[in-house]
Short mmCIF file of the N, C-alpha and C atoms (twelve columns), coordinates in Angstrom:
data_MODEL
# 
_entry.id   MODEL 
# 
loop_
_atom_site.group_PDB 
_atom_site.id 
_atom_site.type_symbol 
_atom_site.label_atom_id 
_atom_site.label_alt_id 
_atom_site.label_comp_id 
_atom_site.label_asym_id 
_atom_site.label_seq_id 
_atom_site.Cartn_x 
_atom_site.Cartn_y 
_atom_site.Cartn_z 
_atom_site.pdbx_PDB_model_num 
ATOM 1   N N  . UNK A 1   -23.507 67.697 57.494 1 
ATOM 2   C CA . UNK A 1   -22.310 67.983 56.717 1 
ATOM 3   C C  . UNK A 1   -21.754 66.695 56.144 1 
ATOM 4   N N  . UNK A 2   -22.553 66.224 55.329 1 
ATOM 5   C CA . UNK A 2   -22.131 64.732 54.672 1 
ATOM 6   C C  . UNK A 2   -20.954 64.964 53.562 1 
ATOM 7   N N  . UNK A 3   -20.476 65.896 53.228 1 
ATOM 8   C CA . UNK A 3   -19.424 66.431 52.238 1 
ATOM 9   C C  . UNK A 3   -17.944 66.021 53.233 1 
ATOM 10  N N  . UNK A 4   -17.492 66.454 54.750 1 
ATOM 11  C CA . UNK A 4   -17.241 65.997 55.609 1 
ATOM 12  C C  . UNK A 4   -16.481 64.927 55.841 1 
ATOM 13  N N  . UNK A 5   -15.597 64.402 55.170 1 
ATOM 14  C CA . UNK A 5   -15.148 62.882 55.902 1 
ATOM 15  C C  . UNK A 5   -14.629 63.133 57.199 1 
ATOM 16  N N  . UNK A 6   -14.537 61.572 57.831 1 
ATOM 17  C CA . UNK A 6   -14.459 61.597 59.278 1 
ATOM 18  C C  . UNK A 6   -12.654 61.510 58.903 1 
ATOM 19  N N  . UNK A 7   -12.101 61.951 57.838 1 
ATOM 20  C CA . UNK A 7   -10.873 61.717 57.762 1 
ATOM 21  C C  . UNK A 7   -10.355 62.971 58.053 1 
ATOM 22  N N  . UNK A 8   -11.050 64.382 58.264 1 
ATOM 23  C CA . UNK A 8   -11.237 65.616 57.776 1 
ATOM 24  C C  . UNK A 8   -10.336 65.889 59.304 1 
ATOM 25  N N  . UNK A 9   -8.771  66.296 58.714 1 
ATOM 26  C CA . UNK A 9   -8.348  66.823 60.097 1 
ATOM 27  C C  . UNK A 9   -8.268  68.008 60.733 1 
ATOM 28  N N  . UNK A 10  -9.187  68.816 60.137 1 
ATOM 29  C CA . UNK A 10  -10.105 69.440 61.574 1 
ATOM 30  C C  . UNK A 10  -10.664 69.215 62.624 1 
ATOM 31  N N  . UNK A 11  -10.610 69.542 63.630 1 
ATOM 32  C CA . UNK A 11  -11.130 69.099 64.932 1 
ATOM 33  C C  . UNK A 11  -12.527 69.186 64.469 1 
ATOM 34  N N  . UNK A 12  -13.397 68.453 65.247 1 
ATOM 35  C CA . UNK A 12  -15.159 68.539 65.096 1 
ATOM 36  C C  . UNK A 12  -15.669 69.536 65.034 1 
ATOM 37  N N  . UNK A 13  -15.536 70.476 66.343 1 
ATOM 38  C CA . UNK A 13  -16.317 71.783 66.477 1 
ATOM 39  C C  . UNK A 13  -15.953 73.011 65.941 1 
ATOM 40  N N  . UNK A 14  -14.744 72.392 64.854 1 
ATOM 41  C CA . UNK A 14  -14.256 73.769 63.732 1 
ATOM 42  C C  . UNK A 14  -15.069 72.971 62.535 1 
ATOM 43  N N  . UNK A 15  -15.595 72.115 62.491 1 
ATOM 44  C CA . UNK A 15  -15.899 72.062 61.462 1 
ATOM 45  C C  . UNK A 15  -17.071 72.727 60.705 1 
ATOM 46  N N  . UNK A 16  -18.235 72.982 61.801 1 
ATOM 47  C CA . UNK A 16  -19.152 73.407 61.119 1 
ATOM 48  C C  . UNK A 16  -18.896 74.877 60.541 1 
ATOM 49  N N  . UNK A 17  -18.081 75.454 61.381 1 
ATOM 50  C CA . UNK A 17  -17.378 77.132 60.310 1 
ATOM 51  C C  . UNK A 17  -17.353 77.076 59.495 1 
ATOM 52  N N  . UNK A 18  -16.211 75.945 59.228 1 
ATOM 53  C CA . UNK A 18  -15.989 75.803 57.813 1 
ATOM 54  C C  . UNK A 18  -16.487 75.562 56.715 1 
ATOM 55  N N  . UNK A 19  -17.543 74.705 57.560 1 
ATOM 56  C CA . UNK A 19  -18.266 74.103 56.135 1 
ATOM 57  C C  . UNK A 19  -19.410 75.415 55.817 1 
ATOM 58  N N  . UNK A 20  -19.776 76.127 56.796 1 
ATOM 59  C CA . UNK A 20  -20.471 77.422 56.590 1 
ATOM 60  C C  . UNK A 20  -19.536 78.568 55.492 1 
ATOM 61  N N  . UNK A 21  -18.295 78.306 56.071 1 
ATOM 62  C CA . UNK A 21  -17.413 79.377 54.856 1 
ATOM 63  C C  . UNK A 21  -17.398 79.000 53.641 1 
ATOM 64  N N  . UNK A 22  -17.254 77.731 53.392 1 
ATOM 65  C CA . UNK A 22  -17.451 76.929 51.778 1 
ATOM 66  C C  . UNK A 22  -18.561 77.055 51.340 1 
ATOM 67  N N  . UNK A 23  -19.613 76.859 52.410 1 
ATOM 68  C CA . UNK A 23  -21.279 77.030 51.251 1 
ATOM 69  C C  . UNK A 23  -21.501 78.267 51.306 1 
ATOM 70  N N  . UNK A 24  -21.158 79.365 51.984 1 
ATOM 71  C CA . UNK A 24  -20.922 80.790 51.419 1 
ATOM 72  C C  . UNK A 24  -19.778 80.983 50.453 1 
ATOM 73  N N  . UNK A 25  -18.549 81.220 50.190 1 
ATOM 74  C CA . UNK A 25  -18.396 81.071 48.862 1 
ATOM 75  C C  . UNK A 25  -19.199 80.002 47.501 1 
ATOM 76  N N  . UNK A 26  -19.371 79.034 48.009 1 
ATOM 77  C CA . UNK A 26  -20.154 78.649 47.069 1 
ATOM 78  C C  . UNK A 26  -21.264 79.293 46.344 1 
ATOM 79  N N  . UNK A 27  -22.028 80.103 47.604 1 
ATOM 80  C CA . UNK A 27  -22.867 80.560 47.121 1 
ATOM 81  C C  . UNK A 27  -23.090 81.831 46.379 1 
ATOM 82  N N  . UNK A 28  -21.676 82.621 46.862 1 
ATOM 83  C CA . UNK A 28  -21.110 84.366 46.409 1 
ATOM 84  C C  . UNK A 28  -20.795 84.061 44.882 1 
ATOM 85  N N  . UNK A 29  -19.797 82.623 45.033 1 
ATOM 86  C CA . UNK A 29  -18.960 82.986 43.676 1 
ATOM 87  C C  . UNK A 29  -18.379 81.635 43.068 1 
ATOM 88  N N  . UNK A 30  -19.421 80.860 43.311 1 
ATOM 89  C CA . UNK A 30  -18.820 79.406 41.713 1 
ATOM 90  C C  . UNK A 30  -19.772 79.784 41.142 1 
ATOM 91  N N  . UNK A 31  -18.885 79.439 39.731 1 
ATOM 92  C CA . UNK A 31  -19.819 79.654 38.685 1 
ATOM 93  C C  . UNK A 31  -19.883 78.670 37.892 1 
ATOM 94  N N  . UNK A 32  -18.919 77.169 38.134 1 
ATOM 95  C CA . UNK A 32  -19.077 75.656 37.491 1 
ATOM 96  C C  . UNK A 32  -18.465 74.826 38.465 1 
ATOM 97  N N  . UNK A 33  -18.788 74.188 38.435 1 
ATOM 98  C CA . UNK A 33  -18.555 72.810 39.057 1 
ATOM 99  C C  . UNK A 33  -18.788 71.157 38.351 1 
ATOM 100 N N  . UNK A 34  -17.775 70.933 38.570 1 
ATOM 101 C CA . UNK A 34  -17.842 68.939 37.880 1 
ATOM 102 C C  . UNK A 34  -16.943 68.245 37.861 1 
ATOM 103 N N  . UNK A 35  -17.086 66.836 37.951 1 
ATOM 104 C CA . UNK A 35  -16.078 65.604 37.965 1 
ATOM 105 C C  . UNK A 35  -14.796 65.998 36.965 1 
ATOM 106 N N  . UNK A 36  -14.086 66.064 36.900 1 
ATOM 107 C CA . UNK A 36  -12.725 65.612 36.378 1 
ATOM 108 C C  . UNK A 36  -12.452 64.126 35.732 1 
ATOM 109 N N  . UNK A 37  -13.114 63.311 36.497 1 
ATOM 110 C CA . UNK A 37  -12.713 62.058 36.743 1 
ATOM 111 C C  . UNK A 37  -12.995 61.327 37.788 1 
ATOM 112 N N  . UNK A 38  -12.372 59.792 38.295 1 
ATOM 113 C CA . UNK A 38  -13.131 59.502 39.444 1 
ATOM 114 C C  . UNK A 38  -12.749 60.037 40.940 1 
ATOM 115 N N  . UNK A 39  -11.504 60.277 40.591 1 
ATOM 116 C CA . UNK A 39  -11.011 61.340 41.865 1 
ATOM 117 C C  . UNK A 39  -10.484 62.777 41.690 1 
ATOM 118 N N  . UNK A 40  -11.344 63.046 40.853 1 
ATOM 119 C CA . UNK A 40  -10.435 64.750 40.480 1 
ATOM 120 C C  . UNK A 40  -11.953 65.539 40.524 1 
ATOM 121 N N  . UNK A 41  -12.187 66.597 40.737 1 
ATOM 122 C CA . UNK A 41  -12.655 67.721 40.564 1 
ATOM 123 C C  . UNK A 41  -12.443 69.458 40.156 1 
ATOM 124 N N  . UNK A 42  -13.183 69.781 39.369 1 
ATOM 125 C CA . UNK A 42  -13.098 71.297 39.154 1 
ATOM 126 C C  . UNK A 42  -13.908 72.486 39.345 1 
ATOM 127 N N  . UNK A 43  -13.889 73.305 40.552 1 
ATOM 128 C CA . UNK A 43  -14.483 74.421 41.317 1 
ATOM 129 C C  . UNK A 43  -14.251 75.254 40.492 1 
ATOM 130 N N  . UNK A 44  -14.606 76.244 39.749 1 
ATOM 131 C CA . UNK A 44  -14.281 77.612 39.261 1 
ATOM 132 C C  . UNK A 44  -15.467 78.442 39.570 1 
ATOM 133 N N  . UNK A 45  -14.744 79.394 40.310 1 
ATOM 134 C CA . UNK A 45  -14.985 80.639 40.891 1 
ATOM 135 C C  . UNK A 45  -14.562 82.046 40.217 1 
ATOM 136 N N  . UNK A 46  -15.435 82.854 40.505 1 
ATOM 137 C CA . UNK A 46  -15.223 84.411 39.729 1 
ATOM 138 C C  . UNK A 46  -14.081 84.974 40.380 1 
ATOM 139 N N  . UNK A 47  -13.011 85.186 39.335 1 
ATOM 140 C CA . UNK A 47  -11.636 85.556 40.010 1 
ATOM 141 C C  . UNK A 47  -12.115 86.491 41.164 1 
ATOM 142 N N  . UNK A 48  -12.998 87.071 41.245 1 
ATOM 143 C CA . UNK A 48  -12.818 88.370 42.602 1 
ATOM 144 C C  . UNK A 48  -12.779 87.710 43.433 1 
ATOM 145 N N  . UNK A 49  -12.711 86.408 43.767 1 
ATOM 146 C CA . UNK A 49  -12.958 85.697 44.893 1 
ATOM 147 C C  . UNK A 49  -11.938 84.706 45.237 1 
ATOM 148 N N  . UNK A 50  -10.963 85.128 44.244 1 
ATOM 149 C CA . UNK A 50  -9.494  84.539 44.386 1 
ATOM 150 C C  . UNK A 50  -8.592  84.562 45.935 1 
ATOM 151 N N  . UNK A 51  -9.011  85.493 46.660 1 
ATOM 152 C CA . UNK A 51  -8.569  86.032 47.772 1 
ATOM 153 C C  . UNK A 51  -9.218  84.800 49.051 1 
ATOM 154 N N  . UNK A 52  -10.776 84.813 48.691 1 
ATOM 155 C CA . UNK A 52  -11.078 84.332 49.964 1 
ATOM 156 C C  . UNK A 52  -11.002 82.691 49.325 1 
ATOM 157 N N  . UNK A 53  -10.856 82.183 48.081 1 
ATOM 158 C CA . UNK A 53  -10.879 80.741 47.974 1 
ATOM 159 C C  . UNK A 53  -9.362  80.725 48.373 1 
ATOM 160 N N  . UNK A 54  -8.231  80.948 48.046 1 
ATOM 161 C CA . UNK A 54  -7.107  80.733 48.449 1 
ATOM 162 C C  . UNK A 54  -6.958  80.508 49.610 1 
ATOM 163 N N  . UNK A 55  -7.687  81.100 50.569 1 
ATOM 164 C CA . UNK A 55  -7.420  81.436 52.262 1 
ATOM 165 C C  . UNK A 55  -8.366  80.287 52.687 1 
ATOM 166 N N  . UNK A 56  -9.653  79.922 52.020 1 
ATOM 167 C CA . UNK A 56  -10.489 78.959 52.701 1 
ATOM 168 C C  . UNK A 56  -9.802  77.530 51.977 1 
ATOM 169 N N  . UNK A 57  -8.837  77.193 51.391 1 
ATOM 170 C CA . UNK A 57  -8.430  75.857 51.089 1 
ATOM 171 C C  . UNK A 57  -6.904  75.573 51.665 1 
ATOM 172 N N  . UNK A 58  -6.297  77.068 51.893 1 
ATOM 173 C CA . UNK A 58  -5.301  76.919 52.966 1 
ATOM 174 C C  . UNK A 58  -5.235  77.162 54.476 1 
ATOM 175 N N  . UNK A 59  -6.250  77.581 54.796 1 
ATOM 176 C CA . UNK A 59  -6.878  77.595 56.331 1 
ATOM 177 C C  . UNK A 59  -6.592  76.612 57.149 1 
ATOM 178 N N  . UNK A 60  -6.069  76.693 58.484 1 
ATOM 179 C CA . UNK A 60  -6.072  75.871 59.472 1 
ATOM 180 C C  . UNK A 60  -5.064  75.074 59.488 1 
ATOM 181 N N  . UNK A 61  -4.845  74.605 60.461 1 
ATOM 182 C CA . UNK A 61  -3.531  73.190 60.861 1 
ATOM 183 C C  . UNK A 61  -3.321  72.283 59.828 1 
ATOM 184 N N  . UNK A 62  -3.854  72.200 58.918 1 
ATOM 185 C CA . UNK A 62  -3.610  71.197 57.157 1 
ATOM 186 C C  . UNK A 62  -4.544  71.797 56.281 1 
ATOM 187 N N  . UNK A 63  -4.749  71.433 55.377 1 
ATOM 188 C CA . UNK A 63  -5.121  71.800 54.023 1 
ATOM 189 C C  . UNK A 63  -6.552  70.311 54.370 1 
ATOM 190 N N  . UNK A 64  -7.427  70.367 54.061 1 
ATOM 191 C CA . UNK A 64  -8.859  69.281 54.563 1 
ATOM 192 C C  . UNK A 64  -8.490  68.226 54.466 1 
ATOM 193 N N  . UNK A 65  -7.857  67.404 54.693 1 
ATOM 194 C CA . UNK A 65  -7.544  65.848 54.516 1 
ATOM 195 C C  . UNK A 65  -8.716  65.260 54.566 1 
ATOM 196 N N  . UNK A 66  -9.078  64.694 53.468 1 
ATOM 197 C CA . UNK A 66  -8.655  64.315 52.219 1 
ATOM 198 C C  . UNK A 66  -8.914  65.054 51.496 1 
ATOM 199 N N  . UNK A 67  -9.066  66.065 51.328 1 
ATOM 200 C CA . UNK A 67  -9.083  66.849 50.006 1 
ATOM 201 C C  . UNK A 67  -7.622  67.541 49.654 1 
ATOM 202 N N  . UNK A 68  -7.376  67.684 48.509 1 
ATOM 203 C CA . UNK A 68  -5.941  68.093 48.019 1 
ATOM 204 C C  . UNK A 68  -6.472  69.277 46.779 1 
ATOM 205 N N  . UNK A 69  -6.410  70.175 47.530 1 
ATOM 206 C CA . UNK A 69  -6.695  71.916 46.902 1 
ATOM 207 C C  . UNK A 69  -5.706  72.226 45.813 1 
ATOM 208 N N  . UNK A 70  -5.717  72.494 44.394 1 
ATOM 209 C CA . UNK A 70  -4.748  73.241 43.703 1 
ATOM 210 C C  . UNK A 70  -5.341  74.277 43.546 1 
ATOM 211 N N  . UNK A 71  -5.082  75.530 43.413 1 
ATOM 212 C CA . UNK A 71  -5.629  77.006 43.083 1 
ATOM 213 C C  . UNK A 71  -4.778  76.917 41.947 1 
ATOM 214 N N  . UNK A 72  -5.582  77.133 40.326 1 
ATOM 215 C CA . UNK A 72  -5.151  77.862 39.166 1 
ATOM 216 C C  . UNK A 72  -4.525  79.296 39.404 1 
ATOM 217 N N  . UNK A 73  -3.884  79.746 38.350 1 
ATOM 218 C CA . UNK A 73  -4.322  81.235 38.665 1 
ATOM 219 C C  . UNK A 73  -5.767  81.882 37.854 1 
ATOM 220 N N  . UNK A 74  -6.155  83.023 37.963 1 
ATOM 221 C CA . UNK A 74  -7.016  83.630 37.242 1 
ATOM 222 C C  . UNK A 74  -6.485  83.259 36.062 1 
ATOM 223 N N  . UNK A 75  -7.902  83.359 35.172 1 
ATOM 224 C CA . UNK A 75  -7.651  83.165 34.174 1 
ATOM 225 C C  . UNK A 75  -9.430  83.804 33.514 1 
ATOM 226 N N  . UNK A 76  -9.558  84.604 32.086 1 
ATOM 227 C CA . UNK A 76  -10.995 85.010 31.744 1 
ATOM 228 C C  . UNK A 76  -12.244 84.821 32.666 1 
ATOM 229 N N  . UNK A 77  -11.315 85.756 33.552 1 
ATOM 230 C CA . UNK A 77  -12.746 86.465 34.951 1 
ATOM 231 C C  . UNK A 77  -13.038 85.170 35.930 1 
ATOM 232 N N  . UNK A 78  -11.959 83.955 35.888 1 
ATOM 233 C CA . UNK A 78  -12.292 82.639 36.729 1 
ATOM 234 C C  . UNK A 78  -10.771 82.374 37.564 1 
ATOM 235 N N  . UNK A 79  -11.052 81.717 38.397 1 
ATOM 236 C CA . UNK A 79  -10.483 80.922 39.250 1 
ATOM 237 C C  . UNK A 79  -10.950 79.589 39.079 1 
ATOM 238 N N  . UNK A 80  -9.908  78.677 38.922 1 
ATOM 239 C CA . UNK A 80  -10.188 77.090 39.310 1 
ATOM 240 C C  . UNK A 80  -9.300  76.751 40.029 1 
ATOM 241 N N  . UNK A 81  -10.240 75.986 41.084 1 
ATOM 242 C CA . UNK A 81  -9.793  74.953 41.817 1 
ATOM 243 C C  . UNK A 81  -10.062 73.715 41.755 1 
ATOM 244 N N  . UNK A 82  -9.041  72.929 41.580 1 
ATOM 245 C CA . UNK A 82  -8.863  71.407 41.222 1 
ATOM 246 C C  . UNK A 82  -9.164  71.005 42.535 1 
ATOM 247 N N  . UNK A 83  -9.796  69.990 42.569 1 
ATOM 248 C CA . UNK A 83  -9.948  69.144 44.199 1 
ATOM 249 C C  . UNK A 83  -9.782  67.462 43.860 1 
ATOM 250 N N  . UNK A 84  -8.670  66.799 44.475 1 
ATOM 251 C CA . UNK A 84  -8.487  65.358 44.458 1 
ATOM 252 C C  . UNK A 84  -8.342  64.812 45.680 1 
ATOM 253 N N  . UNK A 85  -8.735  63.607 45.252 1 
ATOM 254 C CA . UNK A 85  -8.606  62.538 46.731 1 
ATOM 255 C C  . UNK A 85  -8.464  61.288 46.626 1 
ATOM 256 N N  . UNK A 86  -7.739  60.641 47.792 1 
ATOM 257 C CA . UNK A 86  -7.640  59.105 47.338 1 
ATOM 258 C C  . UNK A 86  -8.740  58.453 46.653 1 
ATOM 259 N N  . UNK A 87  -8.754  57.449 46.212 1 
ATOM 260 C CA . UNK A 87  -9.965  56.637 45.337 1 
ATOM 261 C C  . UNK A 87  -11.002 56.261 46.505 1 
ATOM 262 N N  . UNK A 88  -10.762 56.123 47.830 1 
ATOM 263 C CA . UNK A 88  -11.637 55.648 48.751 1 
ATOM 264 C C  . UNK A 88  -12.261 56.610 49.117 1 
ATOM 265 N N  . UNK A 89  -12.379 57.743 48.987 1 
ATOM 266 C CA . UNK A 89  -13.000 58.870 48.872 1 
ATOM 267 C C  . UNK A 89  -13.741 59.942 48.047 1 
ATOM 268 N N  . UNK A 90  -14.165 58.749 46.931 1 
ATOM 269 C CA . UNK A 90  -14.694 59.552 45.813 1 
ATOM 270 C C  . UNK A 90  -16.136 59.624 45.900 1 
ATOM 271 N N  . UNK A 91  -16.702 59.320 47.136 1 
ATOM 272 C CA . UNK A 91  -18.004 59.736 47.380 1 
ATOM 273 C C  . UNK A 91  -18.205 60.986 48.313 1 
ATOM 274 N N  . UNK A 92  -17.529 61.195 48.795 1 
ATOM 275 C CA . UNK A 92  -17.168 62.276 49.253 1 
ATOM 276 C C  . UNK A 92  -17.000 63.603 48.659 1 
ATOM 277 N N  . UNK A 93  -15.964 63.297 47.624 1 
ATOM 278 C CA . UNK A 93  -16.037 64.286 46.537 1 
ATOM 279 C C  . UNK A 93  -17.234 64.321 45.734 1 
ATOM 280 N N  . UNK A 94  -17.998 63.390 45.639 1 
ATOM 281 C CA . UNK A 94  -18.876 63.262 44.739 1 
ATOM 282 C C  . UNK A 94  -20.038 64.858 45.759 1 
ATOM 283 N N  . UNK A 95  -19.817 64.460 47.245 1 
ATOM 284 C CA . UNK A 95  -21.122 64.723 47.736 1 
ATOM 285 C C  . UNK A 95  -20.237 66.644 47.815 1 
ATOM 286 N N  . UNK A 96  -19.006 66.867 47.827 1 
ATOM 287 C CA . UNK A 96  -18.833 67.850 47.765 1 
ATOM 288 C C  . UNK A 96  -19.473 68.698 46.713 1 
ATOM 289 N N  . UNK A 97  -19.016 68.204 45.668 1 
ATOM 290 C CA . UNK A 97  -19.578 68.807 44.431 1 
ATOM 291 C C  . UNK A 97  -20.889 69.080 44.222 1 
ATOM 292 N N  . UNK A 98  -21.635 68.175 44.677 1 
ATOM 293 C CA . UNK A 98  -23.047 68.119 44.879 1 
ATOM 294 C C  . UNK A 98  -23.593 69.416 45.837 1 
ATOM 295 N N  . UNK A 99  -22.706 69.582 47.068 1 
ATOM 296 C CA . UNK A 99  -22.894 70.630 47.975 1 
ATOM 297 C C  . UNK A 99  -22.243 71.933 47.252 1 
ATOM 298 N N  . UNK A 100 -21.522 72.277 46.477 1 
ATOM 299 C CA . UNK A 100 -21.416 73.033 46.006 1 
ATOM 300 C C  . UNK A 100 -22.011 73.762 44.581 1 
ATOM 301 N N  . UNK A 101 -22.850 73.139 44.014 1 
ATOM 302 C CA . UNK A 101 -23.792 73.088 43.076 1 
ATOM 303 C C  . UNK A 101 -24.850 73.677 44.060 1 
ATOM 304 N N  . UNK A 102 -25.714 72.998 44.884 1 
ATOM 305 C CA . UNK A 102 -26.567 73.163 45.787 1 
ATOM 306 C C  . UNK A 102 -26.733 74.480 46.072 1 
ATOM 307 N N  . UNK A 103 -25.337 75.135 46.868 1 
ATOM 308 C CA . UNK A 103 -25.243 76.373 47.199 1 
ATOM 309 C C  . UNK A 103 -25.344 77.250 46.447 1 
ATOM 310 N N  . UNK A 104 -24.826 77.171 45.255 1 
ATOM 311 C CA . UNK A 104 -24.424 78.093 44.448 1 
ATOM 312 C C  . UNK A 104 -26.439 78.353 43.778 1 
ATOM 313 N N  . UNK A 105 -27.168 77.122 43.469 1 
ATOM 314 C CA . UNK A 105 -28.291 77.263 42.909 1 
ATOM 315 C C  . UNK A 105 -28.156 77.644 41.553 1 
ATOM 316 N N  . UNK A 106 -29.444 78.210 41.177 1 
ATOM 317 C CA . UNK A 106 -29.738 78.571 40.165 1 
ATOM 318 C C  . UNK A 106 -28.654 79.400 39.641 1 
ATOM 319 N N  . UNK A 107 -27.982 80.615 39.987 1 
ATOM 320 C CA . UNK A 107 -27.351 81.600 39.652 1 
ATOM 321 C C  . UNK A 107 -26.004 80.815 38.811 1 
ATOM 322 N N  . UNK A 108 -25.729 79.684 39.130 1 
ATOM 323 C CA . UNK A 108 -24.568 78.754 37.918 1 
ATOM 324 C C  . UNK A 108 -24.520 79.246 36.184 1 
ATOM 325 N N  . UNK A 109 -24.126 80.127 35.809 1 
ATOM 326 C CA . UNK A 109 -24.221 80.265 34.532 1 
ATOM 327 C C  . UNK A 109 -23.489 79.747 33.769 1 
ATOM 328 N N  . UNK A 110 -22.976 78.717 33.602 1 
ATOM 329 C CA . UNK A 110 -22.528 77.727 33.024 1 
ATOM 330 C C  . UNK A 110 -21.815 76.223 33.175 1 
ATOM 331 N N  . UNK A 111 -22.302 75.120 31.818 1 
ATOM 332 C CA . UNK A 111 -21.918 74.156 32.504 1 
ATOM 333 C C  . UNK A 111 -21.547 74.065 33.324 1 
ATOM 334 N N  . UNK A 112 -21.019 72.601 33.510 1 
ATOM 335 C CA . UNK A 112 -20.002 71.577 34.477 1 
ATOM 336 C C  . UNK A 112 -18.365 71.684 33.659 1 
ATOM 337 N N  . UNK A 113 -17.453 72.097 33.946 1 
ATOM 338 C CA . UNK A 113 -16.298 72.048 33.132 1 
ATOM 339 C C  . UNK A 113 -15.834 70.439 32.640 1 
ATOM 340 N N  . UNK A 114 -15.583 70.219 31.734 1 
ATOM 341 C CA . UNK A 114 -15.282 68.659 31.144 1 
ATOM 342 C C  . UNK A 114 -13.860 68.802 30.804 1 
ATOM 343 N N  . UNK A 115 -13.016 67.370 31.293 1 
ATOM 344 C CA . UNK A 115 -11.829 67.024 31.058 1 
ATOM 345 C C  . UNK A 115 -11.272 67.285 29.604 1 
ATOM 346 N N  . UNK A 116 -9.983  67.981 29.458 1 
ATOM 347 C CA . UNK A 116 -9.612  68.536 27.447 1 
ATOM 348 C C  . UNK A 116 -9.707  67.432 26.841 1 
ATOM 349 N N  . UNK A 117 -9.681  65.756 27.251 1 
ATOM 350 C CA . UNK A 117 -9.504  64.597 26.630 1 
ATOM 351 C C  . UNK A 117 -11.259 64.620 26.177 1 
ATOM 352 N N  . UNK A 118 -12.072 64.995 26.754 1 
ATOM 353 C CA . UNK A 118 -13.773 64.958 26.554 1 
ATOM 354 C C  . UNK A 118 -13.972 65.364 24.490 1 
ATOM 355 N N  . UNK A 119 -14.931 64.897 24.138 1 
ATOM 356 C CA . UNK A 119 -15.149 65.225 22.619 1 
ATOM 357 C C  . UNK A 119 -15.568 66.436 22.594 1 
ATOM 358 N N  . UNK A 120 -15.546 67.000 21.391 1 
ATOM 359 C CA . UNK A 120 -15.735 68.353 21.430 1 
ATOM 360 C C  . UNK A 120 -17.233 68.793 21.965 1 
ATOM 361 N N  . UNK A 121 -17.380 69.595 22.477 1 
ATOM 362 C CA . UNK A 121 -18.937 70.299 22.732 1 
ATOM 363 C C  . UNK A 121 -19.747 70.707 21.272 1 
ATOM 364 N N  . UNK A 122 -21.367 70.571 21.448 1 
ATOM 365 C CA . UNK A 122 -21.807 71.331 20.524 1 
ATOM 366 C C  . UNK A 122 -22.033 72.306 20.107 1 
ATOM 367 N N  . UNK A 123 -21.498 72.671 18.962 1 
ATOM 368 C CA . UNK A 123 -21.876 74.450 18.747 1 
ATOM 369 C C  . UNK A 123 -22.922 74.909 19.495 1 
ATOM 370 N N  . UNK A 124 -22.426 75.883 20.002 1 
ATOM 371 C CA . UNK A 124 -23.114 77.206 20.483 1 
ATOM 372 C C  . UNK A 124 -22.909 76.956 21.727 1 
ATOM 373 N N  . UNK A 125 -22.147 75.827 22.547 1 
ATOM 374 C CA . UNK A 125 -22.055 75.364 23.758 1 
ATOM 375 C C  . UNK A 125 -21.013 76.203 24.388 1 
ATOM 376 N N  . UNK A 126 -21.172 76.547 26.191 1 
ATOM 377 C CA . UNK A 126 -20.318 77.456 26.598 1 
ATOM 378 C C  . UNK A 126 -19.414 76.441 27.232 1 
ATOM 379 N N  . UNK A 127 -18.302 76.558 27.223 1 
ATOM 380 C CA . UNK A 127 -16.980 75.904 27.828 1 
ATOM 381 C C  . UNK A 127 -16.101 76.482 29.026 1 
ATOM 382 N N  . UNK A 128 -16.615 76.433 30.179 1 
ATOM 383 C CA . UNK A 128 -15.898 77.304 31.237 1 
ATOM 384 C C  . UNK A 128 -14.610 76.918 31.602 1 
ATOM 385 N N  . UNK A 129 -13.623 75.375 31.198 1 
ATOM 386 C CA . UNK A 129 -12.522 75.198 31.483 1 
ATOM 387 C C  . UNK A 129 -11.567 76.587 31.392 1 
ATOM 388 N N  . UNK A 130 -10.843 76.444 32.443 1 
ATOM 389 C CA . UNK A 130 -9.273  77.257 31.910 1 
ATOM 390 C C  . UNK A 130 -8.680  76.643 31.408 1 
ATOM 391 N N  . UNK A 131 -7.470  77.279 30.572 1 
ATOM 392 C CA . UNK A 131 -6.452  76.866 30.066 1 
ATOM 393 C C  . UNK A 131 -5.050  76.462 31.061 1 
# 
């Protein structure tokens, strides 16, 4: 569980649940994933799954330290979740994202979402950001 920091204030032997509940949603229901930036990230998930991402980023005695969860609301059949963290932890996030790509596999039907400051995409390109 290299996604995991040892900053992660969950006790140890809750951790592997958890990280089993994240790479199962990952694997039910993202449908993009990508950097933000050097400490920002964006999860979007198929709104039906609004229920159990809400509950798995507010779960337990804190919210994952270091990770800092925003839930969007739905928005065109998606959920995003923003994920940030201090700057000393952007490998971490890096390896999250990575683990959540992983899980999800092949079934990703579209990009990586890119920051609104990013240049425009090329025609015919799909754009999964929310608004």
């Amino acid at each position: 569980m290299t996604w995991i920091p040892d900053a992660y204030t969950l006790p140890t032997g809750d951790r592997p649940p958890r990280a089993a509940a994240f790479d199962a949603l990952f694997a039910d229901a993202l449908v993009g994933a990508g950097r933000l930036g050097a400490t920002r990230a964006r999860l979007v998930f198929a709104a039906a799954a609004e229920a159990r991402v809400r509950d798995l980023v507010t779960r337990g005695p804190a919210c994952p330290a270091p990770f800092r969860f925003t839930v969007q609301e739905p928005a065109l059949g998606r959920v995003a979740v923003e994920v940030a963290v201090p700057e000393e932890y952007a490998a971490d996030l890096d390896a999250l994202v990575v683990r959540a790509t992983t899980a999800a596999g092949t079934r990703l039907a579209a990009p990586a979402p890119l920051p609104r400051s990013s240049p425009p995409r090329a025609p015919g390109s799909r754009d999964p950001e929310l608004p």
